[in-house]
Amino acid sequence: MSFMEFVIAAIGIASAIGVVGFRNPLSSAFSLILHLLSIAGLYALLGAHFLAVSQVVVYAGAIMVLVLFVLMLLNLKSESGRRIGIVRSALTVGVGLVIFLTVSGPMLAQFTDISQATLEQNIKASEGGVKAIGELLYGKYMVQFELSSLVLLVGVVGAVMLAKRKNVQLTPREGGMGGAK
Amino acid sequence: MEDTRLALVVLVPLIGAILSYALGRAAPKLAGILATAAVATSFYFVVSLWSSLEGGESFTFTLSSWLSFADVKLPLEIYFDKLSAVMCLVVTGVGSLIHLYSVGYMAEDESRPRFFSYLNLFIASMLILVLGKSLPVIFIGWEGVGLCSYLLIGFWYTNSDFASAGRKAFVMNRIGDLGFIVAMAILYHACGSLDITTLSRPEILARIPSEMGFIAGIALFLAATGKSAQLPLFTWLPDAMAGPTPVSALIHAATMVTAGIYLMARMYGVIELDPVVPAVILWTAFATSAIAALIAISQNDIKKVLAYSTVSQLGFMFLAVGVGAYSVALFHVVTHAFFKACLFMSAGSVIHGCHHEQDMRRMGGLARSMPITCLSYGAATLAIAGIAPFAGYFSKHAILDSLAHVHNPYLHSYSELIGFGATAIAICTAFYMTRSFILTFLGSYRGEGHPHEAPLVMTAPVLVLAALSVGGGLALNHSFFTYLQGPLPPVAHHAGGGTLGYVLGSIPGLIGIAAAYALFVVAPALKDTIRKVLWIGEKLSSGKFYLDELLGLLVIAPIRVLSGVFSRVLDQSVSIGTGNAIGGISRAVGELTCRVTTGQVSTYVLWMFASAALLLYCFLPVR
Amino acid sequence: MDPITSYLGIACLLFTIGGIGLCLRRNAIVLFMCVEMMLNAVNLAFVAFSKIHGNLDGQVAVFFVMVIAAAESAIGLAIILSVFRSVASIETTDAAELKW
Amino acid sequence: MTIAWPPLSSLIVIPALGALGCLAPWFSSKIDTKARFVRVWALGCSILTLVVLAAISRAATLSHGAVLGLEEAHQWIPSLGITYHLELDGLSFAFCLLTAVISLAVIGWSAKPASAGAGWYALLLLGESTVMGAFLATDLVLFYIFFEAMLLPVLGAMALWGGAQRLNASLRFLIYTMAGSALMFLSILYLGWNAQAMGHTLDGNFAFEITTLASMKMLTTTEELVLGLAFLLAFAIKIPMVPFHGWLPDTYREAPHGVAAFTAALLGKVGIYAIIRFMWPLFPNFMAEAGPYLAAAGAVAIVFGALVAMAQRDLRSLLAYSSISHLGFCVLGVAGISTMAMTGAVFQAVSHGLITAALFLTVGAIIDRQGSREFDRLGGLARSIPLTAFFLMIFSVAAVALPLTSSFVGEFLILVGSWKLFPEWTTVALLGVVLGAVYTLTAYLRTMFGPLHAADPQTGGDIRGFDVIVLAGLAAAIIGLGIFPADLLGMISPAVEVAAGPAIVADSSIALGFSR
Amino acid sequence: MNALVPFAPVLALSLGSLGYLVSGQLLERARLTSLFALGLIGAAAYLIVGLLPTAPTVPHGFIINDFSKFFAILACLGAFVSVIGTASSLAGEKIGMLSEYYFLMLTSLCGALVMIFASDFLTLFIGVEVASLALYCLCGARVTKETSSEAALKYFLLGCVSSAFMLFGIALWYGVTGGLVIAPINSSGPLVILSFVLMMVGLAFKIGLAPFHLWVPDVYQGAPTSVTTYMSCVVKVAAFAALFKIALNAFLLPTEWAVGILWFLSVLAMTVGNLAALQQRSVKRMLAYSSVAQAGYMLIGLVVLGDTTSVLASSVFYLTGYCAMTIGAFTVLSVLGPDADSVDDLKGLVKRSPFLAIAMTLFFLALAGLPPSMAGLMGKVYLFTGALSSQFYGLAIIAVLNSALACAYYFRVPAAMLFQAPPTSEPVRVSVFSTFALTFCVAAVVGIGVYPEPLVELCEAVASAAWRQ
């Protein structure tokens, strides 16, 4: 593992912990942006350049902007109230540990002995250029590609339906937020 | 030989039962007449059948195929032979007299139709009992008379005690019936038939295994103890006096209670399979007879005296059964029917005349106001006391005599003791019967109001029976035993004839009478002295030997307790409680299961992860 | 450790961290972010596998997951807004009327 | 003899259609004006069923000498091997006759819950239809369907018109029965699959038809044990046998009189019927092994039921527990291979059906009149309602198995028949004869005898009209069967012998009891 | 053009539903919107039956065979009946934006069809997401009701987590095989098992199997009843189709390791579902828990899978019957009003509307497996015989005891409707649409039980087509 990889991975993991750990959602969001960027870096290191770009644009860009927008809109403070109980935290970490070990164990065991030669060769083949991916998207995965448009459409319509309020009186409690169309 | 008259013997009283109720509701007076006529008609048919009975032949009649299916053959058949003839004659003969008597006795009761209907039903049942060709058919009558007895004891049902007495009679009879059913089961499986003609054949009886023979014999005797009021099941009979007096006369003296004797006589082959059984019968009879006689001494209710006397006399009959003298026992049945019916009916007249007073302490001196009744009661008393030549003398003497000829290995060495004891009981009988006569008819009247003689419709049958009590024994003495030699084993002896024999045979009775006269008329003071000296005996006697209490403690109380425990503890907590518990537990677990759903997403996610972790941990081959 | 397998290890770790975050946090938006993190972890695994196998199918899958994540975010945020309007909070402990 | 549609199905279909017919006016607005019509219609349907049953048996008797093997078979679900197969032999006939008579009596009984309208008759007719189906079906799945279905009308009627605790009682009834039949259901499926797995079926499919299954003799001892126990549990709850009677007291306390009569008279009988019809042929070895235990259970039920009945303070509970006691005799009867006892058990089941229905109806009349069912508030009624008292006496006397009533025939045959096989348990059962007399007469005494209770309403009067006909009819049936039982016994016994036939072959030493 | 034929139903639905977005105000009339939706679903169903090739074909990412066609028809039928049944109650639920509502419902159905037809994991996943995303929104469609949004939020968050699990499973599959096609794998190494478990977590969530069922009661209760009606049928159908497909064609069940997992899930689902339902006063929650339990029964066919097709057919059969029952039951609830939920709301329903009460009783009887609505009973006969024939005695016993236990709560609703006094005597109006849907469901529930032969044969055929030839 190269130094570069190590650093980026470390940033990714640290920022992931940050997302979970920061009490202020805004800090979490910024931490997540960092996390997504570091993942993009890992993609780039793995040779998936198209994905690395998409990751920055779609995730770190579009999605996170949306998240931040909503966060600002709702103008939220840190999580209030009771802290999470120690038992629950321990339980959660324990469960996480079990999942991590049971999932990663066989996975790592399976792929440790791949010969470097095949890997080198494969890396060449999986250079994620735009062209190669584009060919797949419009060839082998055309149906899925078309279907993904349906996913986006659902996203749009769904958001409209939930956010748009027609013929509905706002209760005083939600008065402040009436602005969202 | 099929004979339709046989069917009519049974059916006429049955029809009478229906008609007397149906028509009696419209015209109450008609009920008694119809019922009496029905029984009399039945009597007529019995006599006509009896007269056409020759030699060893018999009549049968099949009413229905009843329990016949596949290879089971148990038709509803009735059968008339000499033994049945004797019983039938007594039942219908004495029965018609008592019916006639009841017309007078019940004249003022508004429920007459019901009464006569029951009474006729009883006659029909009793006839089925004595005519049944197979044990199940006998059982029909056996239970039928039990039912009628129950209904008639509780005839005045608005009094709870009377109704309870009826129930007691029925239940105690039922205990005996268990024996009947067991005996039927054993005999059916061993012999393949329950027909009495088959069951009297030695080669058939030989098929019964020995231990089963013992059980069958004991079981049959248990049945007889229930019906014929022997230890330990006799306490119902005194209580049965709650019924109208004609009922006591008919059912609880003359007919029904002798059904046990009849059964023993019919099934003597089974009884004698194992010699232990007769021994048991004899000792039970002896004890019953003695205890009943002792209790009778201290009773003040005139009907109770007669009731205990009946029990005692039934014990006497069983003594004869125990030694194998069945025709002697039956002879006593017949004479007992005469004099005991006469006694009861006379007592009924007394009660009727004294405005339903039954306590002898409030009677006395009735000889003046009711001479006819006094006469008949006196004659019957002499008969039961065993004074020659009254009827009771012959039968009682025959019994005492037969006791001397015991062949049973289990009894052989006790024959003197039994003979002596039986004589003592005979003395006792004479004593308490004389006592009751003295208390009722002699001295001066101690009650209120004016006692009066019964009307003719009552006195006439009483007189007929009194006459039979006087002369019946003498008339039948010799012919009876020979007559019954077909269906029953022959009896070795004949009651002592000749004047000397009469006098000697009457001695026990005379002793009893004399003692009673001495104590109650000549020297009443002596009575109290004796009472003081024998206080324990007095206590036992007047307390009826505490048999009811004993029974209550040993049988009824445990059953009560068991019943309570079963219903409250076992049933409520175990049977029903288990169901409730299972329901409760599943509901509680369900509640817990729901509690997982806290409504908070984080918890749900945690559960999801934990479950996934569990799945992974459990089902992955490598960890 | 082999570089490729270490990517897989990181993916697993990130997946788990996301899961832990879901269990511990209450703010709906943070929860949503944790979900995104889990998806990203899987994406990383996809890319790593794509490299191991030397084909691009995995990368295509990642592309589709991104599309789906975009739609998800639109809907998710709309739902969160909707919840906020009705209970004036986006903490999941406040939106817990449905239970038991 | 196989006959074409419709005779046997019509026994099921006529009441079912009748039920639908009853509901027809329910949808119209003028319910009141049509109440009379509904009653007549329902009566007509149930009479028609009885007539058809009589006609079928008469026709079969004329042509064959016995109602044996009258069958009706259709394919139903061939791919699962489930058939629509009905059979009317002597055994079924006895129970079908009982069903028809009891339904007629309950429908004819005029006193019904105040709020009950057309639904009352519809549910009763449905009950008749389903119970009839259970007695006719020879395909196990079909039997199971009817076995479950017959629960519902009864449950409905009870929950609609029962006492204060009616919903709890019906829930309890439902759960008990379902819990009992669940394992039987599984066992039925196991049998069907086993037939296929053993390659015994012609078309290589499952088979659920009883004669097919019984003729295969393919079960191992363990299988017989497990499956037999599962079947037994279902029937033990249905009958009910002690200690599986937890549903019974509540049900009989809460159900309306007619429904209680219907339930007590018919539902438990299905258990008795099924033990003979299904368990003996299917599990002969198990039954031979379990016989003594079954006999013991029967004897215990007799004594237990009687003792608990003695402690009851109200009429309906007493009847409930007495039912347990009486059905104990049936269980004792079906426990061993004795034609006599088994025939007796069937006869006793029929007889108990008639008597218990009559008792529930009569007692219902008393309770309705007095407004109370507790002994402490009854008493001395013989004077004010003599006709009711008369009928109650007849039925009580029949309940204690006095000769010349039908129950004597049953109990006598059972006791004598079982004596050979299980003398000790028969002896215990005999105690029930005495205890039965005790509680029955006590109940009668406390209801009818003694001084008139002060709270006697003096209104309502004696039973009259149609009710007298119903009770008289039942009494006639009880006494008629008591005097002339031979025809029915002659029908039952060959069927019973056929059913228990495999067992005779299976164990010749026990079969000795059969020869007499 | 021929290349498009296999996609015709999905295309028809997705393109047709665009009509809602295009037409704007034109389709805002309630009656018309519903009719348009019905027309589209009908068209899709018609295309599935009429246009799709009869021989098995595998075009891009899709697989068309008897198996997928049957499930697709079932999903369409379920959607059709639930749309008819609940159309008239939408107004009461204050779902103002009917165009969007129906658009999402149709798209969701479209996603379900994609799940059913998918022949590779990627398509399957996209199908799952299309169906789920639309449903998340639909759950929150009743914007005036707090619980509706809450249900949407819960469903959304948990659904995304489950998707992540499933996706991880798919990633592992890709890691093992190097492809995304649902094709047999000749390995049962730990990674394959891991992949199966992770996908199973995702699918078990969608189906609602315990212990991944926690969302079910909340969402069924919180969502508008019309959505619940739709969801309870279509999601289960699609998820089961997907599960059967990947289990049989990719993981080559039956395998020793899978039996343990599935057995565990099945037993847990039926037990937990039934026990939890015992305590519910809310009918919707009760039905939700009951659906968990029923899902446990339906899984039996997969647990006991032997070398014959008939056990799988039994699951398919049961699923078919279950759809009719659950749609019927929820439709009745939706007719009673948007907030009809507690058992008390159903008290004395027979006085207010005999038709509704009797229909509901029949559905509950069917769920309990009692005659006369014998769809449930026959389904159990079929299922348990299968379990026994594969020697899964323990499973069969647990299942049968569970179905006995279930009667305790299934009894409660009919008891309230039939045997208790109504709080108001006001009659319930049942629209023609709902009457039609309910009649259909009643006919199905009774008919399937009384004459199951055709369906049994069909299911056998479907089950034997479940394996890719």
mmCIF file of C-alpha atoms in Angstrom, chain D residues 11-195:
data_model
loop_
_atom_site.group_PDB
_atom_site.id
_atom_site.type_symbol
_atom_site.label_atom_id
_atom_site.label_comp_id
_atom_site.label_asym_id
_atom_site.label_seq_id
_atom_site.Cartn_x
_atom_site.Cartn_y
_atom_site.Cartn_z
ATOM 1 C CA LEU D 11 -77.812 -34.257 3.471
ATOM 2 C CA ILE D 12 -75.166 -31.570 3.582
ATOM 3 C CA VAL D 13 -76.563 -29.322 0.897
ATOM 4 C CA ILE D 14 -80.175 -29.098 2.014
ATOM 5 C CA PRO D 15 -79.425 -27.546 5.390
ATOM 6 C CA ALA D 16 -76.754 -25.345 3.870
ATOM 7 C CA LEU D 17 -79.166 -24.024 1.280
ATOM 8 C CA GLY D 18 -81.714 -23.706 4.016
ATOM 9 C CA ALA D 19 -79.307 -21.492 5.901
ATOM 10 C CA LEU D 20 -78.851 -19.287 2.870
ATOM 11 C CA GLY D 21 -82.596 -19.153 2.467
ATOM 12 C CA CYS D 22 -82.961 -17.989 6.035
ATOM 13 C CA LEU D 23 -80.612 -15.138 5.359
ATOM 14 C CA ALA D 24 -82.493 -14.010 2.288
ATOM 15 C CA PRO D 25 -85.066 -11.877 4.118
ATOM 16 C CA TRP D 26 -82.329 -10.572 6.363
ATOM 17 C CA PHE D 27 -81.292 -8.203 3.641
ATOM 18 C CA SER D 28 -84.769 -6.861 3.287
ATOM 19 C CA SER D 29 -85.993 -4.154 5.557
ATOM 20 C CA LYS D 30 -89.120 -5.791 6.896
ATOM 21 C CA ILE D 31 -87.511 -8.367 9.093
ATOM 22 C CA ASP D 32 -90.298 -8.691 11.594
ATOM 23 C CA THR D 33 -92.953 -9.728 9.172
ATOM 24 C CA LYS D 34 -90.822 -12.511 7.896
ATOM 25 C CA ALA D 35 -89.738 -14.047 11.180
ATOM 26 C CA ARG D 36 -92.536 -16.559 11.006
ATOM 27 C CA PHE D 37 -91.727 -17.512 7.482
ATOM 28 C CA VAL D 38 -88.084 -18.072 8.380
ATOM 29 C CA ARG D 39 -89.003 -20.374 11.203
ATOM 30 C CA VAL D 40 -91.261 -22.438 9.023
ATOM 31 C CA TRP D 41 -88.665 -22.514 6.288
ATOM 32 C CA ALA D 42 -85.940 -23.633 8.676
ATOM 33 C CA LEU D 43 -88.175 -26.282 10.137
ATOM 34 C CA GLY D 44 -89.066 -27.424 6.655
ATOM 35 C CA CYS D 45 -85.426 -27.730 5.700
ATOM 36 C CA SER D 46 -84.481 -29.723 8.722
ATOM 37 C CA ILE D 47 -87.499 -31.982 8.343
ATOM 38 C CA LEU D 48 -86.598 -32.491 4.724
ATOM 39 C CA THR D 49 -83.091 -33.510 5.723
ATOM 40 C CA LEU D 50 -84.456 -36.034 8.145
ATOM 41 C CA VAL D 51 -86.831 -37.357 5.539
ATOM 42 C CA VAL D 52 -84.105 -37.664 2.963
ATOM 43 C CA LEU D 53 -81.892 -39.485 5.432
ATOM 44 C CA ALA D 54 -84.710 -41.837 6.299
ATOM 45 C CA ALA D 55 -85.524 -42.385 2.650
ATOM 46 C CA ILE D 56 -81.923 -43.134 1.743
ATOM 47 C CA SER D 57 -81.488 -45.605 4.524
ATOM 48 C CA ARG D 58 -84.847 -47.164 3.808
ATOM 49 C CA ALA D 59 -84.044 -47.587 0.158
ATOM 50 C CA ALA D 60 -80.652 -49.042 0.953
ATOM 51 C CA THR D 61 -82.069 -51.328 3.594
ATOM 52 C CA LEU D 62 -84.669 -52.612 1.166
ATOM 53 C CA SER D 63 -82.147 -53.388 -1.496
ATOM 54 C CA HIS D 64 -79.239 -54.583 0.629
ATOM 55 C CA GLY D 65 -80.542 -55.531 3.983
ATOM 56 C CA ALA D 66 -78.290 -53.050 5.708
ATOM 57 C CA VAL D 67 -77.181 -49.486 5.241
ATOM 58 C CA LEU D 68 -73.690 -50.503 4.418
ATOM 59 C CA GLY D 69 -71.242 -48.857 2.151
ATOM 60 C CA LEU D 70 -73.482 -46.303 0.564
ATOM 61 C CA GLU D 71 -70.895 -44.121 -1.095
ATOM 62 C CA GLU D 72 -70.575 -40.998 -3.118
ATOM 63 C CA ALA D 73 -67.187 -40.141 -4.545
ATOM 64 C CA HIS D 74 -65.898 -37.393 -6.784
ATOM 65 C CA GLN D 75 -62.499 -36.151 -7.708
ATOM 66 C CA TRP D 76 -61.821 -32.855 -6.057
ATOM 67 C CA ILE D 77 -58.189 -31.842 -6.087
ATOM 68 C CA PRO D 78 -56.482 -34.619 -7.983
ATOM 69 C CA SER D 79 -53.071 -33.035 -7.840
ATOM 70 C CA LEU D 80 -53.177 -33.191 -4.057
ATOM 71 C CA GLY D 81 -54.993 -36.496 -3.958
ATOM 72 C CA ILE D 82 -57.911 -34.964 -2.103
ATOM 73 C CA THR D 83 -61.294 -36.415 -2.966
ATOM 74 C CA TYR D 84 -64.857 -35.556 -2.161
ATOM 75 C CA HIS D 85 -65.831 -38.874 -0.712
ATOM 76 C CA LEU D 86 -68.877 -39.481 1.426
ATOM 77 C CA GLU D 87 -70.002 -42.734 2.870
ATOM 78 C CA LEU D 88 -73.072 -43.723 4.796
ATOM 79 C CA ASP D 89 -72.792 -46.960 6.683
ATOM 80 C CA GLY D 90 -74.430 -47.996 9.910
ATOM 81 C CA LEU D 91 -71.982 -46.002 11.970
ATOM 82 C CA SER D 92 -72.484 -42.820 10.024
ATOM 83 C CA PHE D 93 -76.182 -43.421 9.849
ATOM 84 C CA ALA D 94 -76.528 -43.519 13.605
ATOM 85 C CA PHE D 95 -74.789 -40.203 13.967
ATOM 86 C CA CYS D 96 -76.473 -38.588 10.990
ATOM 87 C CA LEU D 97 -79.803 -39.581 12.384
ATOM 88 C CA LEU D 98 -78.868 -38.017 15.678
ATOM 89 C CA THR D 99 -77.777 -34.857 13.891
ATOM 90 C CA ALA D 100 -80.983 -34.583 11.950
ATOM 91 C CA VAL D 101 -83.152 -35.199 14.979
ATOM 92 C CA ILE D 102 -81.288 -32.828 17.267
ATOM 93 C CA SER D 103 -81.227 -30.089 14.670
ATOM 94 C CA LEU D 104 -84.928 -30.469 14.161
ATOM 95 C CA ALA D 105 -85.526 -30.332 17.890
ATOM 96 C CA VAL D 106 -83.383 -27.270 18.443
ATOM 97 C CA ILE D 107 -84.843 -25.467 15.471
ATOM 98 C CA GLY D 108 -88.324 -26.422 16.545
ATOM 99 C CA TRP D 109 -87.775 -25.243 20.097
ATOM 100 C CA SER D 110 -89.593 -21.966 20.271
ATOM 101 C CA ALA D 111 -87.605 -20.258 22.990
ATOM 102 C CA LYS D 112 -84.665 -18.530 21.453
ATOM 103 C CA PRO D 113 -82.660 -15.519 22.509
ATOM 104 C CA ALA D 114 -84.667 -12.354 22.364
ATOM 105 C CA SER D 115 -82.498 -10.645 19.784
ATOM 106 C CA ALA D 116 -82.128 -13.688 17.569
ATOM 107 C CA GLY D 117 -83.785 -13.534 14.215
ATOM 108 C CA ALA D 118 -83.183 -15.282 10.968
ATOM 109 C CA GLY D 119 -79.514 -15.642 11.843
ATOM 110 C CA TRP D 120 -80.401 -18.072 14.586
ATOM 111 C CA TYR D 121 -81.957 -20.508 12.196
ATOM 112 C CA ALA D 122 -79.288 -19.927 9.589
ATOM 113 C CA LEU D 123 -76.523 -20.780 12.029
ATOM 114 C CA LEU D 124 -78.314 -23.831 13.328
ATOM 115 C CA LEU D 125 -78.888 -25.108 9.815
ATOM 116 C CA LEU D 126 -75.272 -24.430 8.976
ATOM 117 C CA GLY D 127 -74.309 -26.338 12.066
ATOM 118 C CA GLU D 128 -76.452 -29.241 10.936
ATOM 119 C CA SER D 129 -74.905 -29.166 7.515
ATOM 120 C CA THR D 130 -71.315 -29.166 8.739
ATOM 121 C CA VAL D 131 -71.818 -31.773 11.426
ATOM 122 C CA MET D 132 -73.544 -33.954 8.878
ATOM 123 C CA GLY D 133 -70.540 -33.501 6.631
ATOM 124 C CA ALA D 134 -68.160 -34.553 9.385
ATOM 125 C CA PHE D 135 -70.150 -37.729 9.903
ATOM 126 C CA LEU D 136 -70.220 -38.547 6.218
ATOM 127 C CA ALA D 137 -66.753 -37.637 5.016
ATOM 128 C CA THR D 138 -64.283 -40.441 4.559
ATOM 129 C CA ASP D 139 -61.559 -38.378 3.006
ATOM 130 C CA LEU D 140 -59.449 -37.151 5.865
ATOM 131 C CA VAL D 141 -58.962 -33.653 4.529
ATOM 132 C CA LEU D 142 -62.643 -33.316 3.834
ATOM 133 C CA PHE D 143 -63.332 -34.566 7.320
ATOM 134 C CA TYR D 144 -60.923 -32.036 8.739
ATOM 135 C CA ILE D 145 -62.636 -29.248 6.862
ATOM 136 C CA PHE D 146 -66.006 -30.198 8.278
ATOM 137 C CA PHE D 147 -64.433 -30.786 11.667
ATOM 138 C CA GLU D 148 -63.292 -27.187 11.726
ATOM 139 C CA ALA D 149 -66.293 -25.771 9.953
ATOM 140 C CA MET D 150 -68.791 -27.147 12.413
ATOM 141 C CA LEU D 151 -67.165 -25.076 15.088
ATOM 142 C CA LEU D 152 -68.027 -21.799 13.455
ATOM 143 C CA PRO D 153 -71.840 -21.732 13.454
ATOM 144 C CA VAL D 154 -71.872 -22.836 17.053
ATOM 145 C CA LEU D 155 -69.282 -20.270 17.951
ATOM 146 C CA GLY D 156 -71.199 -17.587 16.118
ATOM 147 C CA ALA D 157 -74.470 -18.373 17.780
ATOM 148 C CA MET D 158 -72.835 -18.492 21.167
ATOM 149 C CA ALA D 159 -70.977 -15.242 20.704
ATOM 150 C CA LEU D 160 -74.079 -13.541 19.396
ATOM 151 C CA TRP D 161 -76.639 -14.618 21.904
ATOM 152 C CA GLY D 162 -74.730 -15.991 24.849
ATOM 153 C CA GLY D 163 -74.321 -14.777 28.408
ATOM 154 C CA ALA D 164 -72.218 -11.961 29.733
ATOM 155 C CA GLN D 165 -68.918 -13.769 29.272
ATOM 156 C CA ARG D 166 -69.812 -15.039 25.836
ATOM 157 C CA LEU D 167 -66.870 -13.634 23.940
ATOM 158 C CA ASN D 168 -64.331 -15.060 26.349
ATOM 159 C CA ALA D 169 -66.092 -18.362 26.301
ATOM 160 C CA SER D 170 -66.160 -18.541 22.544
ATOM 161 C CA LEU D 171 -62.533 -17.528 22.271
ATOM 162 C CA ARG D 172 -61.597 -20.228 24.700
ATOM 163 C CA PHE D 173 -63.682 -22.739 22.792
ATOM 164 C CA LEU D 174 -62.042 -21.733 19.548
ATOM 165 C CA ILE D 175 -58.495 -21.869 20.842
ATOM 166 C CA TYR D 176 -58.913 -25.191 22.548
ATOM 167 C CA THR D 177 -60.373 -26.772 19.473
ATOM 168 C CA MET D 178 -57.840 -25.265 17.124
ATOM 169 C CA ALA D 179 -54.953 -26.233 19.345
ATOM 170 C CA GLY D 180 -56.300 -29.736 19.449
ATOM 171 C CA SER D 181 -56.921 -30.132 15.791
ATOM 172 C CA ALA D 182 -53.663 -28.502 14.673
ATOM 173 C CA LEU D 183 -51.560 -31.572 15.251
ATOM 174 C CA MET D 184 -54.238 -33.808 13.842
ATOM 175 C CA PHE D 185 -54.197 -31.683 10.728
ATOM 176 C CA LEU D 186 -50.497 -32.267 10.414
ATOM 177 C CA SER D 187 -50.940 -35.961 11.013
ATOM 178 C CA ILE D 188 -53.524 -36.171 8.272
ATOM 179 C CA LEU D 189 -51.088 -34.548 5.887
ATOM 180 C CA TYR D 190 -48.376 -36.911 7.025
ATOM 181 C CA LEU D 191 -50.594 -39.868 6.265
ATOM 182 C CA GLY D 192 -51.374 -38.516 2.844
ATOM 183 C CA TRP D 193 -47.739 -37.924 2.066
ATOM 184 C CA ASN D 194 -46.680 -41.244 3.518
ATOM 185 C CA ALA D 195 -49.051 -43.043 1.197
#
